Amino acid sequence: MTSLPLRAALAAVILGAAGNLAAKPLVVCTEASPEGFDIVQYTTAVTADASAETVFNRLVDFKPGTTDIQPALAERWDISQDGLTYTFHLRQGVKFHTTDYFKPTREFNADDVLWSLNRQLDPNHPWHAKTSVGYPYFESMAFKALLKSVSKTDDHTVVITLTRPEAPFLRDMAMAFTSVYSAEYGDQLLKAGKTGDLNSKPIGTGPFIFQRYNKDAQVRYKPNPDYFRGKPPADALVFAITTDSNVRLQKLRANECQVALYPKPTDVPSIKSDPQFKVAETDALVTGYIAMNTQHKYLSDVRVRKAINLAFDRQTHIEQLFGKGNATEAINPYPSSMLGNNVSITNPKQDLVKARALLKEAGMPEGTVLTLYTRNGGGPTNPNPRLSAEMLQADLAKIGIKLDIRVMEWAEMLRRAKAGEADLISSGWASDNGDPDNFLGPLLSCEAARNGENYARWCNEKFQDLIVRGRELSNDDERRWVYAEALKVYDDDQPWINMAHPKMFTAMRDNVEGYVINPLTNNNFATTRVK
C-alpha cells in the first residue's frame, strides 16, 4: 500500500501533468501598436485586431475565413420588402465583461445597440462630441445620410430604418465600427468625467477581457469565461508588438511568440521547410498603394500624377518586395476577383521620356522635392516599406523629381497623413466586408477626403455620384456596370500609384491549433490554442 506522503506526492505530479496539458498562454507577434481601443475612432486593421476582434462583438459577424455573414449579438433579422427597415432580434443572456474598473448590473440589451450607433449618428447624443477625430468609418461610408433612425420595440428588438436601400448594409453591420458598447459603462464614465477611459479601458461582450496595454510593447487579455460562443481555449492572449518582420520571425523561432503575423513573403519558403512551423496563407482582399495628395502644388495637376505613374517600375517593385507568385499587379483600387472590376483598364508601362514631357508641360521644375511618408516595420500590403520607398525614389530621380523619404511610427504616420501634410503616402487597405464600396467609400470618396481618411484628398463628383448609386442598387449586374464606370473615372484622374494585391501569410509554431486565416485580414484568436 502506498504511504500517504507518497500518495500526496504522486497526486501533485498527476495534477502538474494535467496542468501542462491544459490551456496555455497564446503570444502573437503583431506588426504595430493599436491607435487606441475605442474602435469607432479608427480604421486600421491592427487597431481592429486589438479591440473589435478581442473585446467587442457586433449584431452580425463574418463566418471565419469567409465574407459570408452569420448571427452574432443578433440571433436573426427581418428585412422589409422595400429594403428600408431591418429588424434585429437580439441574443439573450449575453454578459458584458467584469473588470476591476467596471461591474455590469445587467445583461446586454437593445439600449447598448442604440447607444453604440446613435453615439455616431446623433449630434445631440451625450457622447457624440467625445472624440477629437470624429467617426471616420461612419462618415466616409455615408452612414449619417443612410441611417434614418435606430430604435427599439423592446429590450431584445432593434429596428434600423434606412433612408435608401443599401446593398452592402448587412455586411457593413459586421464591420468593426458597428461594435456594440455597454451603455451602462458609458453612463458611468460620463458621470465620473472619465470619458477618455473608453479609449484605454474598453468593455465589451467579446471573447477576451482587456487587462493592460504597455505602449509599443504589448497588449494583454484574459479569456472571457462567459463568452456566448464558449470560453476561448487560450489561458491568456498577448499581443507582442514587434514592428520588424525579421524580429517577429526570430521570436517565433525562439518560442517567444507562437504566432507571427505578416512574415516577409520572401521568408515563407524557409519557414515552411522547418517542421517546427506551419504557414497559413490566403489570397487576401488587400491593396498596397501610394496616395498622391491632389491638393498639393504640382500634384493637383493630373499630368504630374500621370508622369509619376509612368516613371514607376511596377513589376520590379513587386518582385523585389513580394517574391515570385506572392502578389499580383494592382490595376484598380481593389482586387480583380471583386464585383465591378474594369478589365479594360491597364497600368502604363514605364516611359521616362513621356513622363518628362508631361512634367515639362505641367511646368514642374527639374529637381522639385516631394515628401513621401512611410511606416517603420512591415505589414501585409508592404513587407519592406524602406526598400519600397527607396525604389520609388530611384524611379522618380530618373525624371528629375527628388523624393524626401520620411519613415515614422505607424500611428504617427496615420495622424500626419490624415492632416494632409505629405505629398505622397505609402499605405494599404484590407477589405472589411468583401464589397467594392468598402474600398471606394473609405479611401476615395468626397466624405473621406473631408475627414482625412482619403489620403489623396481627391474628390471627383462624377466618381462620387457613381459610388453612391452603386450602394443603392441591389442587382449585381447593375452594380457591376456602375463600379466599372467609377473605376474608369479613377483611372483617368490617377490619384494613386497602384502597387500590388499581395497574398497574406501567418506563420505559427506547429503546436498551434484553431487559427483561421481570413481574406479580410482580421485576426481573431477566439478558437486558437497552443497544444
XYZ file of C-alpha atoms in Angstrom:
531
model
C 0.000 0.000 0.000
C 1.287 3.457 -0.893
C 2.037 5.735 2.056
C 0.027 8.983 2.482
C 3.031 11.261 1.828
C 3.847 9.304 -1.348
C 0.215 9.445 -2.434
C 0.253 13.208 -1.989
C 3.443 13.480 -3.992
C 2.006 11.349 -6.801
C -1.167 13.411 -6.800
C 0.880 16.561 -7.160
C 2.752 15.075 -10.124
C -0.515 13.993 -11.790
C -2.089 17.427 -11.253
C 1.009 19.082 -12.613
C 0.922 16.888 -15.707
C -2.739 17.717 -16.205
C -1.911 21.389 -15.913
C 0.700 21.036 -18.638
C -1.941 19.558 -20.924
C -4.411 22.331 -20.123
C -4.733 25.738 -21.741
C -1.561 27.730 -22.314
C -0.979 31.422 -22.999
C -1.002 32.413 -26.665
C 1.537 35.078 -27.633
C 1.052 36.735 -31.014
C 3.797 38.894 -32.521
C 1.924 41.775 -34.177
C 3.271 44.382 -36.550
C 2.250 47.667 -34.916
C 0.687 49.318 -31.896
C -3.068 49.892 -31.774
C -4.079 53.542 -32.021
C -6.481 53.002 -29.137
C -9.357 50.728 -28.116
C -12.397 52.881 -28.928
C -12.608 51.237 -32.328
C -15.166 53.631 -33.850
C -12.456 56.296 -33.944
C -10.090 54.253 -36.094
C -9.841 52.382 -39.398
C -6.606 50.382 -39.171
C -6.548 46.590 -39.087
C -4.079 46.425 -36.200
C -6.434 48.507 -34.042
C -9.405 46.348 -35.056
C -7.498 43.190 -34.092
C -6.738 44.656 -30.663
C -10.311 45.772 -29.980
C -13.086 44.661 -32.358
C -11.798 41.087 -32.664
C -10.980 40.631 -28.990
C -13.121 42.881 -26.787
C -16.238 43.569 -28.854
C -18.973 41.923 -30.884
C -21.437 43.204 -33.457
C -25.007 42.326 -34.371
C -23.681 40.132 -37.180
C -20.232 38.658 -37.868
C -18.404 37.091 -40.757
C -18.067 33.334 -40.775
C -14.405 32.531 -40.072
C -12.336 32.554 -43.235
C -15.134 33.946 -45.431
C -17.028 37.113 -46.354
C -20.373 35.455 -45.529
C -22.312 36.847 -42.587
C -23.626 34.905 -39.617
C -25.629 35.794 -36.474
C -23.747 37.285 -33.536
C -25.399 39.571 -30.964
C -28.472 39.358 -33.177
C -29.824 35.814 -33.447
C -31.827 36.651 -36.573
C -33.161 39.602 -38.561
C -36.022 40.552 -40.856
C -35.833 42.895 -43.844
C -38.851 44.817 -45.119
C -39.937 44.316 -48.723
C -38.743 47.793 -49.733
C -35.298 47.115 -48.208
C -35.519 50.100 -45.860
C -36.265 48.505 -42.478
C -34.073 45.933 -40.710
C -35.421 44.350 -37.517
C -32.761 42.639 -35.411
C -33.814 40.103 -32.767
C -31.142 40.151 -30.075
C -29.483 37.227 -28.360
C -30.418 36.967 -24.693
C -28.155 36.040 -21.791
C -25.051 37.812 -23.178
C -22.869 39.358 -20.472
C -20.560 42.345 -20.573
C -17.057 41.990 -19.163
C -16.468 42.314 -15.451
C -13.190 44.059 -14.566
C -11.680 45.985 -11.685
C -12.982 49.211 -13.284
C -16.498 48.059 -14.269
C -19.083 45.698 -12.776
C -22.173 45.370 -15.012
C -25.550 45.241 -13.286
C -27.465 43.874 -16.283
C -27.006 41.770 -19.419
C -26.653 43.077 -22.975
C -29.856 44.517 -24.436
C -31.223 46.896 -27.057
C -30.112 50.014 -25.142
C -26.478 49.060 -25.819
C -27.081 48.860 -29.575
C -28.876 52.200 -29.560
C -26.070 53.816 -27.532
C -23.387 52.480 -29.873
C -24.992 53.558 -33.148
C -26.701 56.766 -32.032
C -23.428 57.947 -30.491
C -22.120 58.217 -34.058
C -25.391 59.259 -35.705
C -26.952 61.807 -33.350
C -25.136 65.130 -32.726
C -27.185 65.506 -29.528
C -26.004 62.200 -28.076
C -24.014 62.974 -24.894
C -21.034 61.039 -26.259
C -21.125 62.303 -29.844
C -18.512 65.004 -29.335
C -16.269 62.881 -27.080
C -13.740 62.155 -29.819
C -11.252 64.537 -31.398
C -11.148 62.635 -34.704
C -14.851 62.094 -35.334
C -16.110 58.767 -36.640
C -14.099 58.160 -39.819
C -15.731 54.937 -40.994
C -19.249 56.042 -40.149
C -18.643 59.300 -42.017
C -16.736 58.019 -45.052
C -19.304 55.280 -45.650
C -22.076 57.919 -45.522
C -23.880 56.214 -42.638
C -25.076 59.565 -41.325
C -27.089 60.045 -44.506
C -28.042 56.359 -44.688
C -29.485 55.794 -41.201
C -32.849 57.447 -40.741
C -33.324 56.076 -37.231
C -32.160 53.461 -34.743
C -34.839 52.478 -32.251
C -36.134 49.590 -30.172
C -39.521 47.948 -29.829
C -38.487 46.145 -26.637
C -35.305 45.193 -24.777
C -34.467 42.499 -27.297
C -35.571 44.012 -30.621
C -33.778 46.786 -32.519
C -35.178 48.444 -35.634
C -32.868 50.271 -38.043
C -34.591 52.326 -40.732
C -32.653 53.466 -43.786
C -33.212 56.492 -45.991
C -32.484 54.423 -49.093
C -31.800 50.794 -49.999
C -28.166 49.850 -49.361
C -26.877 46.663 -50.994
C -23.933 46.018 -48.623
C -25.766 47.053 -45.438
C -25.689 43.702 -43.596
C -22.014 43.255 -44.435
C -21.383 46.795 -43.223
C -23.028 45.860 -39.934
C -20.379 43.154 -39.444
C -17.593 45.752 -39.608
C -15.626 46.996 -36.629
C -17.222 50.460 -36.473
C -20.614 48.907 -35.593
C -19.182 47.209 -32.478
C -21.568 47.234 -29.525
C -20.509 49.021 -26.340
C -22.008 48.915 -22.858
C -24.353 51.869 -22.445
C -24.119 51.356 -18.687
C -20.317 51.710 -18.805
C -20.655 54.799 -20.991
C -23.022 56.382 -18.475
C -20.631 55.534 -15.634
C -17.674 57.189 -17.373
C -19.670 60.259 -18.370
C -20.912 60.768 -14.817
C -17.378 60.374 -13.427
C -15.870 62.723 -16.014
C -13.605 59.941 -17.315
C -14.728 59.698 -20.929
C -11.132 59.149 -22.068
C -11.182 55.737 -20.364
C -13.405 54.406 -23.147
C -10.319 54.507 -25.375
C -7.929 52.977 -22.835
C -10.092 50.664 -20.713
C -12.559 49.015 -23.084
C -15.584 46.948 -22.078
C -17.411 44.646 -24.450
C -19.009 41.228 -24.793
C -16.173 39.688 -26.831
C -14.052 36.564 -26.345
C -11.280 38.316 -24.402
C -11.246 40.736 -21.483
C -8.775 43.599 -21.726
C -6.193 43.679 -18.924
C -3.486 46.190 -19.800
C -1.579 47.890 -22.582
C 2.107 48.726 -22.290
C 2.562 51.272 -25.055
C 4.526 49.978 -28.041
C 5.302 46.782 -26.125
C 2.319 44.509 -25.514
C -1.431 44.204 -25.024
C -2.625 41.565 -22.583
C -6.038 39.920 -22.348
C -7.612 37.081 -20.401
C -10.297 34.758 -21.792
C -13.910 35.684 -21.178
C -15.428 32.803 -19.166
C -18.932 33.983 -20.039
C -18.431 34.401 -23.779
C -21.658 33.405 -25.537
C -19.790 31.206 -28.034
C -17.801 29.500 -25.274
C -14.672 30.410 -23.340
C -11.608 30.717 -25.622
C -9.126 27.835 -25.174
C -6.054 30.044 -24.636
C -5.162 30.660 -20.992
C -4.221 34.242 -21.908
C -3.771 36.256 -25.085
C -0.781 38.558 -25.500
C -0.090 40.812 -28.471
C 3.672 41.367 -28.517
C 4.202 44.484 -30.624
C 7.129 43.810 -32.965
C 7.375 46.198 -35.898
C 10.277 44.433 -37.646
C 9.233 41.279 -39.527
C 12.742 39.826 -39.078
C 12.432 40.178 -35.315
C 8.951 38.616 -35.381
C 10.448 35.593 -37.089
C 13.313 35.428 -34.580
C 10.812 35.472 -31.711
C 8.790 32.729 -33.358
C 11.903 30.559 -33.669
C 12.732 31.203 -30.001
C 9.130 30.355 -28.979
C 8.750 33.847 -27.517
C 5.619 34.011 -29.623
C 3.615 31.159 -31.089
C 2.068 33.171 -33.938
C 3.899 35.739 -36.087
C 1.730 37.927 -38.276
C 2.803 39.047 -41.738
C 6.199 37.425 -42.301
C 8.027 38.660 -45.374
C 6.725 36.700 -48.373
C 10.325 36.005 -49.349
C 10.838 34.251 -45.972
C 7.822 31.962 -46.356
C 9.579 29.103 -48.204
C 12.206 28.736 -45.447
C 9.531 28.862 -42.741
C 7.536 26.140 -44.484
C 10.622 23.937 -44.756
C 11.091 23.889 -40.958
C 8.984 21.151 -39.274
C 8.619 23.330 -36.141
C 6.417 25.747 -38.075
C 3.469 25.978 -40.408
C 2.118 28.795 -42.537
C -1.479 29.780 -43.236
C -1.993 31.715 -46.456
C -4.817 33.238 -48.473
C -5.464 35.463 -51.464
C -6.484 38.338 -49.260
C -8.703 41.203 -50.385
C -5.979 43.806 -49.945
C -4.333 46.595 -51.921
C -0.996 48.318 -51.490
C -0.882 51.835 -52.927
C 0.745 55.245 -52.728
C -1.688 58.148 -52.469
C -0.747 61.417 -54.177
C -2.072 64.474 -52.357
C -4.135 66.131 -55.077
C -4.468 69.327 -53.030
C -0.716 69.986 -53.044
C 1.185 72.111 -55.552
C 2.042 70.247 -58.767
C 0.251 67.087 -57.618
C -3.055 68.878 -58.170
C -2.203 68.623 -61.898
C -3.209 65.262 -63.366
C -0.281 65.471 -65.785
C 2.157 65.313 -62.864
C 0.331 62.338 -61.348
C 0.401 60.563 -64.709
C 4.117 61.308 -65.078
C 4.831 59.724 -61.683
C 2.884 56.625 -62.687
C 4.819 56.465 -65.954
C 8.119 56.591 -64.029
C 7.186 53.806 -61.629
C 8.752 50.406 -62.406
C 5.848 48.391 -61.044
C 6.965 44.879 -61.965
C 10.432 45.224 -60.452
C 8.850 46.713 -57.362
C 6.502 43.756 -56.892
C 9.203 41.145 -57.490
C 11.650 42.753 -55.062
C 9.092 43.233 -52.296
C 6.996 40.081 -52.516
C 8.939 37.486 -54.474
C 7.633 35.391 -57.330
C 3.953 34.464 -57.202
C 3.196 36.182 -53.879
C 1.429 39.263 -55.266
C -0.380 40.431 -58.382
C -0.123 43.818 -60.011
C -2.735 46.296 -58.769
C -4.580 47.932 -61.649
C -7.738 49.023 -59.865
C -8.118 50.060 -56.207
C -9.385 46.578 -55.288
C -8.575 43.018 -56.419
C -9.882 41.747 -59.748
C -11.903 38.996 -58.031
C -14.330 41.573 -56.672
C -17.517 42.916 -58.214
C -17.139 45.611 -60.891
C -13.501 45.089 -61.808
C -12.821 47.012 -65.026
C -10.789 44.689 -67.257
C -10.349 47.360 -69.952
C -8.012 49.362 -67.713
C -4.283 48.679 -67.731
C -1.360 50.275 -65.940
C 1.016 52.348 -68.068
C 4.360 50.796 -68.905
C 7.394 52.690 -67.672
C 8.087 55.520 -70.124
C 10.594 58.058 -68.824
C 10.569 60.195 -71.988
C 6.803 60.644 -71.894
C 6.918 61.261 -68.136
C 9.470 64.069 -68.539
C 7.386 65.618 -71.331
C 4.296 65.680 -69.077
C 6.237 67.327 -66.237
C 7.558 69.983 -68.599
C 4.048 70.581 -69.952
C 2.750 70.960 -66.385
C 5.527 73.425 -65.524
C 7.101 71.351 -62.756
C 10.757 72.400 -62.375
C 13.614 69.913 -62.559
C 14.725 68.923 -59.035
C 11.359 69.551 -57.350
C 11.253 67.837 -53.950
C 8.255 65.737 -52.934
C 7.858 64.173 -49.496
C 6.907 60.537 -49.014
C 5.613 59.351 -45.645
C 6.006 55.656 -44.895
C 5.950 53.460 -41.825
C 8.650 51.677 -39.912
C 8.322 47.901 -39.950
C 6.296 45.974 -42.466
C 2.794 44.633 -42.885
C 0.775 42.625 -45.396
C 0.456 45.377 -48.015
C 4.123 46.381 -47.825
C 6.572 43.940 -46.219
C 9.548 46.312 -46.568
C 8.481 49.992 -46.569
C 12.046 51.348 -46.579
C 13.050 49.330 -49.655
C 9.796 50.249 -51.379
C 10.400 53.953 -50.761
C 13.987 53.797 -51.969
C 12.953 52.036 -55.181
C 10.355 54.729 -55.888
C 12.968 57.363 -55.059
C 15.278 55.894 -57.700
C 12.471 55.779 -60.290
C 11.477 59.407 -59.729
C 15.087 60.598 -59.843
C 15.161 59.457 -63.477
C 12.551 62.106 -64.364
C 14.042 64.879 -62.236
C 11.913 64.544 -59.074
C 13.673 64.310 -55.718
C 11.906 62.193 -53.114
C 12.319 63.075 -49.445
C 11.582 59.813 -47.580
C 10.304 60.190 -44.035
C 9.954 56.971 -42.045
C 7.890 57.116 -38.876
C 5.940 55.023 -36.413
C 2.631 53.731 -37.767
C 0.202 55.774 -35.655
C 2.213 58.956 -36.152
C 2.260 58.441 -39.909
C -1.502 57.953 -39.969
C -2.093 61.100 -37.918
C 0.056 63.215 -40.194
C -1.318 61.642 -43.366
C -4.877 62.435 -42.260
C -3.790 66.021 -41.622
C -2.696 66.248 -45.261
C 0.960 67.005 -44.544
C 2.674 64.712 -47.067
C 2.862 64.819 -50.849
C 2.915 61.029 -51.136
C 1.701 58.498 -48.557
C 2.604 54.816 -48.736
C -0.373 52.884 -47.459
C -2.569 49.858 -47.916
C -6.098 48.681 -47.348
C -7.742 45.414 -46.432
C -11.396 44.873 -47.190
C -13.680 44.870 -44.171
C -16.643 43.243 -45.867
C -15.778 41.969 -49.360
C -17.784 44.693 -51.123
C -16.240 47.218 -53.559
C -17.895 50.069 -51.683
C -15.612 49.265 -48.749
C -12.599 50.292 -50.851
C -14.081 53.163 -52.804
C -16.050 54.817 -49.990
C -13.485 54.949 -47.150
C -10.488 55.587 -49.432
C -11.622 57.704 -52.383
C -14.973 59.329 -51.608
C -15.533 63.039 -51.078
C -16.631 62.307 -47.492
C -13.309 60.576 -46.859
C -11.428 63.491 -48.445
C -13.071 65.805 -45.929
C -12.316 63.678 -42.848
C -8.758 62.868 -43.945
C -9.107 59.115 -44.492
C -8.795 59.726 -48.230
C -5.066 60.500 -48.167
C -5.123 61.680 -51.784
C -7.690 64.343 -50.820
C -9.272 63.516 -54.178
C -12.923 64.463 -54.611
C -14.411 63.842 -58.044
C -18.138 64.496 -58.254
C -18.734 62.083 -61.143
C -16.949 59.320 -59.244
C -18.886 60.225 -56.091
C -22.248 60.020 -57.877
C -21.375 56.598 -59.261
C -20.328 55.040 -55.945
C -23.413 56.438 -54.205
C -25.527 54.867 -56.942
C -23.627 51.594 -56.530
C -24.576 51.470 -52.850
C -28.256 51.877 -53.633
C -28.561 49.171 -56.282
C -29.432 45.605 -55.320
C -28.892 43.961 -58.718
C -25.299 42.719 -59.058
C -25.212 43.188 -62.837
C -26.216 46.839 -62.449
C -23.728 47.349 -59.629
C -21.001 45.719 -61.718
C -21.530 48.247 -64.514
C -21.650 51.235 -62.143
C -18.402 50.292 -60.379
C -16.645 49.636 -63.704
C -17.603 53.179 -64.741
C -16.366 54.573 -61.422
C -13.024 52.824 -61.895
C -12.692 54.439 -65.331
C -13.084 57.878 -63.728
C -10.490 56.917 -61.124
C -8.065 55.755 -63.825
C -8.486 58.975 -65.802
C -7.526 61.059 -62.749
C -4.884 58.718 -61.241
C -4.879 59.895 -57.598
C -2.841 56.810 -56.600
C 0.158 54.838 -57.684
C -1.369 51.357 -57.868
C 1.085 48.853 -56.427
C 0.054 45.294 -55.575
C -2.566 42.860 -54.331
C -0.426 40.590 -52.139
C -1.171 37.211 -50.640
C -1.358 37.179 -46.866
C 0.641 34.830 -44.663
C 0.587 33.958 -40.972
C 3.448 31.918 -39.530
C 2.941 29.823 -36.408
C 4.519 27.059 -34.438
C 3.397 23.529 -35.230
C 1.542 23.127 -31.928
C -0.891 25.980 -32.620
C -4.432 24.841 -33.408
C -7.712 26.511 -34.322
C -6.408 29.598 -36.129
C -8.351 30.543 -39.274
C -6.751 32.990 -41.705
C -9.184 35.482 -43.139
C -9.342 37.104 -46.615
C -10.464 40.290 -44.836
C -7.121 40.142 -42.915
C -8.669 40.484 -39.459
C -7.148 38.153 -36.868
C -9.470 36.540 -34.347
C -7.996 34.161 -31.766
C -11.207 33.079 -30.019
C -10.704 29.479 -31.155
C -6.885 29.346 -31.172
C -4.882 27.363 -28.654
C -1.358 26.123 -28.036
C -1.210 22.362 -27.516
